Short mmCIF file of C-alpha atoms in Angstrom, two decimals:
data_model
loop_
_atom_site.label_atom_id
_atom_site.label_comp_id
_atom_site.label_asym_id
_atom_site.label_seq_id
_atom_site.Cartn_x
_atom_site.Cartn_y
_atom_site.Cartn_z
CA UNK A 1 46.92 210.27 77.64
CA UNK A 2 47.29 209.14 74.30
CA UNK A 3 46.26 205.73 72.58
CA UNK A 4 49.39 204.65 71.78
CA UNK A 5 50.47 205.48 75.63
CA UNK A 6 47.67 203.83 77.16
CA UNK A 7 48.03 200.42 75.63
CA UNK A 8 51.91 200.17 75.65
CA UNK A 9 50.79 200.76 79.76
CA UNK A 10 48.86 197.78 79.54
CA UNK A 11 51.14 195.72 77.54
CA UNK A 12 53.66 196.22 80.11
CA UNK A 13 52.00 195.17 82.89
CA UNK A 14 51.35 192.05 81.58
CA UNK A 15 54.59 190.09 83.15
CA UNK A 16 55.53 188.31 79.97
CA UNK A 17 58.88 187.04 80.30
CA UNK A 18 60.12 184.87 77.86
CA UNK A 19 58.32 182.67 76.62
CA UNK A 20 55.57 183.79 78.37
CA UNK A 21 52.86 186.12 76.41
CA UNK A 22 50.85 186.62 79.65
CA UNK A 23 47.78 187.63 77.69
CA UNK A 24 49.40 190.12 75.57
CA UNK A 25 48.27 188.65 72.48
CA UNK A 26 44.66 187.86 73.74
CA UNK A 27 44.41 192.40 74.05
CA UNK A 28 46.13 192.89 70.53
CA UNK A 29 43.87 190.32 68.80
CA UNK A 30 40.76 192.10 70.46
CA UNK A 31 41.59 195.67 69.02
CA UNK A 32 43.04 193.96 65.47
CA UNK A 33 39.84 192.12 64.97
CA UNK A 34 37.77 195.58 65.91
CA UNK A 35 39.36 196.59 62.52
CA UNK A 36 38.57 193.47 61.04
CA UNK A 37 41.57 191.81 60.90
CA UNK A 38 40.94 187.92 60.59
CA UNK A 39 43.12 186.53 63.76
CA UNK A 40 44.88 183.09 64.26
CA UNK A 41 46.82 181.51 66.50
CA UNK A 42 49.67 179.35 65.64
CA UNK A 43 51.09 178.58 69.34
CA UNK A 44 54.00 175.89 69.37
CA UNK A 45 56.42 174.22 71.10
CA UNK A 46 56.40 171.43 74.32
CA UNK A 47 53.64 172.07 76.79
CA UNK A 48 55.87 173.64 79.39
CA UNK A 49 57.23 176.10 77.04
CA UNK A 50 54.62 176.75 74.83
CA UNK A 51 55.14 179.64 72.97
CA UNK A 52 52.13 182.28 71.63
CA UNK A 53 51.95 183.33 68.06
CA UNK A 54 49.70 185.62 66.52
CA UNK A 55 48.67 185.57 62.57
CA UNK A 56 46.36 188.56 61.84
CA UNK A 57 45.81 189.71 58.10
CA UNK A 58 43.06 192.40 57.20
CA UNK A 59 42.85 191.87 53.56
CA UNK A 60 41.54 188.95 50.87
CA UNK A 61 45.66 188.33 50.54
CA UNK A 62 45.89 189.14 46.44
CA UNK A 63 46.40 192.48 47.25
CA UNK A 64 50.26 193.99 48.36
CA UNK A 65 50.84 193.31 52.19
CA UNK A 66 52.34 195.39 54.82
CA UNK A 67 53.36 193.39 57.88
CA UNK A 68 53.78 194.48 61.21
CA UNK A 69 55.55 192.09 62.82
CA UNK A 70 57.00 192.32 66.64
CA UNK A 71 57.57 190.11 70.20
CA UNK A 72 55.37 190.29 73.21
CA UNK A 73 57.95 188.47 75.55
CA UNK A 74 60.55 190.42 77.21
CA UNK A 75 63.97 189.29 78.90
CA UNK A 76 63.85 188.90 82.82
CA UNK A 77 63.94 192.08 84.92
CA UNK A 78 66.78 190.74 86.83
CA UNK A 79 66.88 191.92 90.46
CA UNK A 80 63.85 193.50 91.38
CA UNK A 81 64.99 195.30 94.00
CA UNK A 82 67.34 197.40 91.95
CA UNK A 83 64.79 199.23 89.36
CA UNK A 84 63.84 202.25 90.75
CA UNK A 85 59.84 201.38 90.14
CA UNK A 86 58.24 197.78 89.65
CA UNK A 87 59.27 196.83 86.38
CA UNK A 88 55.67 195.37 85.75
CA UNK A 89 54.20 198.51 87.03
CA UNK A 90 54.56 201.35 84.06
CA UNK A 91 55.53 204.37 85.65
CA UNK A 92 56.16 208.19 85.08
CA UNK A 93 59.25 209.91 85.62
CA UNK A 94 61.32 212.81 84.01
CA UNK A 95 58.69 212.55 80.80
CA UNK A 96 59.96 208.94 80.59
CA UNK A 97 57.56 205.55 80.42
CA UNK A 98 59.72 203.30 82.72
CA UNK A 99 58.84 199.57 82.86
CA UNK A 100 59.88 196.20 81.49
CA UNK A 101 59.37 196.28 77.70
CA UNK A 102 58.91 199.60 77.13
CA UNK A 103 61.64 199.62 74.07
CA UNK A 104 61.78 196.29 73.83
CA UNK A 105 58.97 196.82 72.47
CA UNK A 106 56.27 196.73 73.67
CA UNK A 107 55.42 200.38 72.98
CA UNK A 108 56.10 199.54 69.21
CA UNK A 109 53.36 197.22 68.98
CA UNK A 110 51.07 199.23 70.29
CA UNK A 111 52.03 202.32 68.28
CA UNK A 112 51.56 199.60 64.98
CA UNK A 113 48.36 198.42 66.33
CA UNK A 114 46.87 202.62 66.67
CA UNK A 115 48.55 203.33 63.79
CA UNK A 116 46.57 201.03 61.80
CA UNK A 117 43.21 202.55 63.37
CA UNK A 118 44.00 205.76 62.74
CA UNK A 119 44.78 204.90 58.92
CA UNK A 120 42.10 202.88 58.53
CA UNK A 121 40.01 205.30 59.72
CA UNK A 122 40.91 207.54 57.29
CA UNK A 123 40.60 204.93 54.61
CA UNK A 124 38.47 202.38 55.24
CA UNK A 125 39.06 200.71 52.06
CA UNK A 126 42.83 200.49 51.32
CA UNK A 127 44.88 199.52 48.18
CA UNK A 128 47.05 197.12 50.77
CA UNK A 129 46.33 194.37 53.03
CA UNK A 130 47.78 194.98 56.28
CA UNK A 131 48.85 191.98 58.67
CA UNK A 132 50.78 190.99 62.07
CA UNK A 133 53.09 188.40 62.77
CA UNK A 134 53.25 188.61 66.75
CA UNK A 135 55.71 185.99 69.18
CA UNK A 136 56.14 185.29 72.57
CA UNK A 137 59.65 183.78 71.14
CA UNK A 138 61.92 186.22 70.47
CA UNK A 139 64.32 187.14 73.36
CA UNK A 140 64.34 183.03 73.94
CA UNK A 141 65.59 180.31 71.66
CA UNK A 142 63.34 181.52 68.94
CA UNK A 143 62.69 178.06 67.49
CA UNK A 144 58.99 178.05 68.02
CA UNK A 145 58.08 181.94 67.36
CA UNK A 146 58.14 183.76 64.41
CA UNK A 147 60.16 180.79 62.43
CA UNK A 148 57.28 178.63 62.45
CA UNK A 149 55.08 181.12 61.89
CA UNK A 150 56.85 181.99 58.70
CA UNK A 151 57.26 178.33 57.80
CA UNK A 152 53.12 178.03 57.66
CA UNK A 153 52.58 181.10 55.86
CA UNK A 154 55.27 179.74 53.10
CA UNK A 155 53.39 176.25 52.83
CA UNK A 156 50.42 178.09 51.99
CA UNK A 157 51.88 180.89 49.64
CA UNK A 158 50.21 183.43 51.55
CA UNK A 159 51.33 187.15 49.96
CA UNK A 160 53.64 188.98 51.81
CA UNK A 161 55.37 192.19 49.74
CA UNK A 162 56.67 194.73 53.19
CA UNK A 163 57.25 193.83 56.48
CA UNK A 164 58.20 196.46 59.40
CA UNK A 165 59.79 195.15 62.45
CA UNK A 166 59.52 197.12 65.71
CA UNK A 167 62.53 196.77 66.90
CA UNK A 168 64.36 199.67 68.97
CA UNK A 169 66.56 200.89 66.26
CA UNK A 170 66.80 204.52 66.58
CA UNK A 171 69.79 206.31 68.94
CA UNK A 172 69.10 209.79 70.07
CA UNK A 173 65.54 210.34 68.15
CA UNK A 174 62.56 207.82 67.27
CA UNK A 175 63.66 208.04 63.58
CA UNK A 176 67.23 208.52 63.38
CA UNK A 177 68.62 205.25 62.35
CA UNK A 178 66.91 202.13 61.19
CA UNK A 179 67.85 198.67 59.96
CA UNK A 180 67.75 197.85 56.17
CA UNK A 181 69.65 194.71 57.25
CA UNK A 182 71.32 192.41 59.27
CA UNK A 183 74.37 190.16 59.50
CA UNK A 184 74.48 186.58 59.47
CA UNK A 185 75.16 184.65 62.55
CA UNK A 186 77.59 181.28 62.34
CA UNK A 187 78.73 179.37 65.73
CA UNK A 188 80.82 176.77 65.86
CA UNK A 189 82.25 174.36 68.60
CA UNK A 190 86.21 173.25 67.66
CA UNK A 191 87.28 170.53 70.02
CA UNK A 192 91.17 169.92 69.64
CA UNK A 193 92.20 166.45 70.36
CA UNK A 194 95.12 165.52 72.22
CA UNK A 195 96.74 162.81 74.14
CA UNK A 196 96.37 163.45 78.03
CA UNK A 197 99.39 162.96 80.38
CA UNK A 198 101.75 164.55 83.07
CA UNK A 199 102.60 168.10 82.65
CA UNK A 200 106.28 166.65 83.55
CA UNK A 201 106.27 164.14 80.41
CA UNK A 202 105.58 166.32 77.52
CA UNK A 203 106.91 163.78 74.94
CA UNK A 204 104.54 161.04 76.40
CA UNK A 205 101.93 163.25 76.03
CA UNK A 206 100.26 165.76 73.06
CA UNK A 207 98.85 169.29 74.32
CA UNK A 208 95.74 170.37 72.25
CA UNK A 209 96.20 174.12 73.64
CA UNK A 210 99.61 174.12 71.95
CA UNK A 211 98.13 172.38 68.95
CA UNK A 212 95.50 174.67 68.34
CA UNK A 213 97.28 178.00 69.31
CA UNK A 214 98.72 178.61 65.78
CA UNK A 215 95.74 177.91 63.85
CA UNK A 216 93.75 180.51 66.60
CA UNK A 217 96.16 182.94 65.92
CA UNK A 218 95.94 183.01 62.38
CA UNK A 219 91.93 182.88 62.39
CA UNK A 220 91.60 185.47 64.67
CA UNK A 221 93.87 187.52 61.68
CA UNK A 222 92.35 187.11 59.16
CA UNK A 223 90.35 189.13 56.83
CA UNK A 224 87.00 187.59 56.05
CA UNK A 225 85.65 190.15 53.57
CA UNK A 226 86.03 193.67 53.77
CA UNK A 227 81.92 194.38 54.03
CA UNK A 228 80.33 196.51 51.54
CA UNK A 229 78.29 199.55 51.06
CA UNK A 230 75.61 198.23 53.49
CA UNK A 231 77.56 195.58 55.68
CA UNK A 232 80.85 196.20 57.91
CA UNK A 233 83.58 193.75 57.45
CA UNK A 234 82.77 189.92 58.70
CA UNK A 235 83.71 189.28 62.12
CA UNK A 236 85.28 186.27 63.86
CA UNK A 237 85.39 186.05 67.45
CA UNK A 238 86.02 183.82 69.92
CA UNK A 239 83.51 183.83 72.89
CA UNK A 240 84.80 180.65 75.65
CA UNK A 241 88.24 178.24 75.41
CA UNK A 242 87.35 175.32 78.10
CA UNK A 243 90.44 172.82 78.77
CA UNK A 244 92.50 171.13 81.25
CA UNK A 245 91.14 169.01 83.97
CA UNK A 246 91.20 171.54 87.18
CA UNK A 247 95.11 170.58 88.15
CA UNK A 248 98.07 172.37 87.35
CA UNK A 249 100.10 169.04 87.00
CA UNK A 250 98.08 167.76 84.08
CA UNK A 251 98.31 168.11 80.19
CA UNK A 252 94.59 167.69 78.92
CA UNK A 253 93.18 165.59 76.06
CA UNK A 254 91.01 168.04 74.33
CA UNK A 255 90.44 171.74 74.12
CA UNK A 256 86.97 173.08 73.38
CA UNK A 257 86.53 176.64 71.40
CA UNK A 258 83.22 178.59 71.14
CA UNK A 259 83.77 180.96 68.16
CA UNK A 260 81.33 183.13 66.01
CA UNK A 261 80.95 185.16 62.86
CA UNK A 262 78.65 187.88 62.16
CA UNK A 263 78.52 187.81 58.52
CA UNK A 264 77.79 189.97 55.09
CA UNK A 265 75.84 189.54 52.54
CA UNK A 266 79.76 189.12 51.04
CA UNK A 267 80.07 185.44 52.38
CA UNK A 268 78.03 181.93 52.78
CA UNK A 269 78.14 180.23 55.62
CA UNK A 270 79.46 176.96 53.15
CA UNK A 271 82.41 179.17 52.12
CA UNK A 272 82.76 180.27 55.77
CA UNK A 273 82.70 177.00 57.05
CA UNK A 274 85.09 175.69 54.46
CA UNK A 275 87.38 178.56 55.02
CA UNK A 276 88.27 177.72 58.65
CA UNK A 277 88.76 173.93 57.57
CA UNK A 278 91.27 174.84 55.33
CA UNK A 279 92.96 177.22 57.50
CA UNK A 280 93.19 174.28 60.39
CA UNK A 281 94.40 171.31 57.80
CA UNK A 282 97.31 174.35 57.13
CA UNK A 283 97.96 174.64 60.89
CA UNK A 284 98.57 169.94 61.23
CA UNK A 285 95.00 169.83 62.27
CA UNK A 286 92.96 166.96 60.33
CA UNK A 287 89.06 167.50 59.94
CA UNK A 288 87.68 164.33 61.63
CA UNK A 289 91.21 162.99 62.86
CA UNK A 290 92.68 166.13 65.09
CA UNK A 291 89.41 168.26 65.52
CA UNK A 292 85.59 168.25 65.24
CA UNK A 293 83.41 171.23 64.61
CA UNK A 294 79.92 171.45 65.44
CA UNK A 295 77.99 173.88 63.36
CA UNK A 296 75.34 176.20 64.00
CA UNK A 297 73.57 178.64 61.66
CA UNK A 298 71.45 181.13 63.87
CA UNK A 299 70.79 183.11 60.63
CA UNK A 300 71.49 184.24 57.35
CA UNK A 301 72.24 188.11 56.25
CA UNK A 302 69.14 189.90 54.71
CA UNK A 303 69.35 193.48 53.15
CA UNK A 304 66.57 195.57 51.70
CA UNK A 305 68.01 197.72 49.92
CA UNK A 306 66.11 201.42 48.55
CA UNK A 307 63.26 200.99 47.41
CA UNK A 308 59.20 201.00 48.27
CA UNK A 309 59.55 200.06 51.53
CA UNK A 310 62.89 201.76 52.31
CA UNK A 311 61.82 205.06 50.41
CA UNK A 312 57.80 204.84 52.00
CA UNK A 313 59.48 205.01 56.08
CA UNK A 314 62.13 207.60 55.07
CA UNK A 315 59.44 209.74 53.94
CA UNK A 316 57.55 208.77 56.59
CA UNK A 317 60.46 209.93 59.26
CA UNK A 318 61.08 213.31 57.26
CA UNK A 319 57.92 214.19 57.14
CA UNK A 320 56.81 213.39 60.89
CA UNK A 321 60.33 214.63 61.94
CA UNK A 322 62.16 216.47 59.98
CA UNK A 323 64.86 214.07 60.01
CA UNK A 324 66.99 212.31 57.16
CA UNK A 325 67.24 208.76 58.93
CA UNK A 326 70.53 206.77 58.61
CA UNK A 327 70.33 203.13 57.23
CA UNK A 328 72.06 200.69 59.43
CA UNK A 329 72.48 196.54 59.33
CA UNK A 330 75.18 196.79 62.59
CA UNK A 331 73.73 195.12 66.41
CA UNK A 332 72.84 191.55 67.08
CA UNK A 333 70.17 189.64 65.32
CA UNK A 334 66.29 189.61 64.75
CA UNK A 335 63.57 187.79 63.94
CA UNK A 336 63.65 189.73 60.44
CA UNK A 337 66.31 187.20 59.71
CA UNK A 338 63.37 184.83 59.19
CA UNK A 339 61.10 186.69 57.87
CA UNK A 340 63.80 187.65 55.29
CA UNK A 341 63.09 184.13 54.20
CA UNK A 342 58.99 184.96 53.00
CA UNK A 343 59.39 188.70 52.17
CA UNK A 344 61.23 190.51 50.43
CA UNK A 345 61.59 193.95 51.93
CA UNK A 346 62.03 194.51 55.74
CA UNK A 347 62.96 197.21 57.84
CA UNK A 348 63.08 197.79 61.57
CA UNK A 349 61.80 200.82 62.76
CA UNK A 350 61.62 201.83 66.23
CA UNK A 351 62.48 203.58 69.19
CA UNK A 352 65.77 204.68 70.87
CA UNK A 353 67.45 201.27 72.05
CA UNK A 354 69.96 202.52 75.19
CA UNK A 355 67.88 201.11 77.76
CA UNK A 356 66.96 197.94 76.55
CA UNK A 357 67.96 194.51 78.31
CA UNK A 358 68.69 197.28 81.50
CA UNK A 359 67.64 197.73 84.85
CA UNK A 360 64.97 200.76 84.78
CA UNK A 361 63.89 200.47 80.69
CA UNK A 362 62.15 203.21 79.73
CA UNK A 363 61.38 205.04 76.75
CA UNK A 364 61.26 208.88 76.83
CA UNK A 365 57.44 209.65 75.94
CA UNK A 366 58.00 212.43 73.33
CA UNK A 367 59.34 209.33 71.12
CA UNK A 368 55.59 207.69 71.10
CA UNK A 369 53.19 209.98 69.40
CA UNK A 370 55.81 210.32 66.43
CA UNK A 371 56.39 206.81 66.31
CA UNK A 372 52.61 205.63 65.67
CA UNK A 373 52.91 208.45 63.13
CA UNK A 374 56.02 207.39 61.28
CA UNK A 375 53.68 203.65 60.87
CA UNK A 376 50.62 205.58 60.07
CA UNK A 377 52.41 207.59 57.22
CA UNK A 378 53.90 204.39 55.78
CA UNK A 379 50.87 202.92 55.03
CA UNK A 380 49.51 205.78 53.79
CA UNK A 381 52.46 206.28 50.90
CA UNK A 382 52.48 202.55 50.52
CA UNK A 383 48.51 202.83 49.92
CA UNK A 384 48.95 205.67 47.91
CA UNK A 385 52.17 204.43 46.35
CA UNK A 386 50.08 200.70 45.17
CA UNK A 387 46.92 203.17 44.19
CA UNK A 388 48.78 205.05 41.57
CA UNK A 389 50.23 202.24 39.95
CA UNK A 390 47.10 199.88 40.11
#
């Protein structure tokens, strides 16, 4: 059994649903500071939902830094009974590691955390600091994980140059596809306002459904951006529409619309914002006097685009796999978005994603040997990369 095998095992069978880290952190620390990583915990949040987070930096900080940066918490298993295997128990079957976690991603961290002993066994003196940035915040409302993590390392100016995420990012192969990027994410709330009455007595009354129908219409048609080389096209989409009162007899005062963008580096989320606005004011609806909004950013867009950290994991992927990987910024949202906001390359890199969230996760074990390789071999052409132009 490999290394990288044996502690993604034990990482799963810690049961560390969100926001629990159920000790996860506690092992990682123990073989980080082995390799002399300095370790730090920078836990936050209310007392009964305390989130774990993990600072680790081997390094004096003035040299270039490579963070590995990843979540320890997982998303429920959902019924128990239906996974073929306890989903806290890793498990063999078909040359698969089944268990909860084991693409999301649990077996990435521990292919980072063997990948850094086998480099730095090799050299035990590197050109780079390496560091982790470790949560047990991610899959929840990510307020107290890696975004306060990355808020303390700003206040102090610590150095941070490359940062490798471990999300599952790959499709068919460990290596086929990873994110350079990722769209912005903008909610917003519209309540309509209208004037309650009988469905009988239109004219005594004022429908907000009918009111805000036109405006919909025209939102849902229209073209945001048309994306760029790296970015699809920004989406709008409308997620809930609550209204009425429950009878069938009854015109309602107010109609409430959940809608969201996923957004390109091509927009703001001021120009966004501003955008819809306008279009309602067009449509008889008056900002304040017909409708509210409530606004919420969950993230801006980040792109890295080629360069040292792109070019080091592409030749990392060739030359472990053969393959030519594709550079993606489509799927939801990651905790790259904040550290987007402290360094200024990041990637995700990790294994094939169809399983994750599922009943019966599992990641096929031929992915895992070439995965801690594809981290080792990054560090070693950033290393050798940051020698040659010292």
């Amino acid at each position: 059994m490999s290394d990288t095998l044996r502690l993604a095992e034990a990482l799963i069978a810690l049961p560390s649903v969100t926001p629990r880290d159920a000790g996860c952190l506690e092992l990682i620390a123990a073989r980080l500071q082995a390799m002399g990583f300095a370790c730090e915990r920078l836990d936050s949040g209310p007392a009964d939902f305390r989130v774990s987070n993990l600072w680790a930096r081997r390094g004096t900080g003035q040299r270039p830094t490579l963070v590995f940066a990843g979540h320890t918490d997982v998303v429920p298993t959902g019924p128990r009974e239906a996974w073929a295997s306890d989903p806290f128990v890793p498990s063999h079957r078909d040359g698969k590691l089944f268990g909860r976690g084991a693409s999301d991603m649990k077996t990435s961290i521990a292919a980072m955390v063997v990948a850094c002993e086998r480099f730095l066994a090799e050299q035990p003196d590197p050109g780079i600091d390496i560091a982790f940035l470790l949560t047990s915040d991610e899959e929840g409302p990510a307020v107290d994980g890696t975004v306060v993590v990355c808020e303390t390392l700003k206040a102090r100016g610590e150095r941070l140059d490359w940062c490798i995420v471990g999300e599952p990012t790959s499709v068919e192969r460990t290596g086929d596809m990873i994110k350079n990027g990722r769209r912005g994410t903008l909610s917003g709330k519209l309540t309509v306002k209208g004037v309650q009455g009988h469905i009988a007595y239109p004219h005594l009354a004022k429908n907000p459904i009918h009111l805000a129908a036109p405006a919909l219409a025209e939102l849902a048609a229209t073209e945001w951006d048309r994306g760029n080389a790296y970015f699809p096209p920004t989406s709008w989409q409308i997620s809930n529409i609550h209204g009425g009162t429950g009878a069938t007899n009854v015109i309602p005062g107010t109609v409430v619309i959940d809608f969201n963008f996923r957004f390109s580096t091509e927009r703001t989320p001021e120009s966004l914002q501003a955008q819809v606005i306008e279009i309602l004011a067009r449509h008889g609806l008056r900002e304040g006097a017909d409708h509210d909004i409530a606004w919420t950013l969950g993230g801006r867009p980040f792109l890295t685009p080629p360069g040292a950290l792109v070019d080091a994991v592409r030749d990392a992927i060739r030359d472990e796999t053969g393959l030519h990987t594709e550079l993606s910024t489509t799927g939801g949202t990651s905790d790259g978005r904040f550290i987007a906001q402290v360094c200024p390359q990041v990637v995700e890199v990790g294994p094939p994603n169809a399983t994750i969230h599922k009943i019966d996760e599992h990641v096929v074990l031929a992915d895992i040997e070439p995965l801690t390789a594809i981290y080792r071999r990054t560090l070693q052409h950033l290393h050798a990369r940051t020698v040659q132009n010292a």
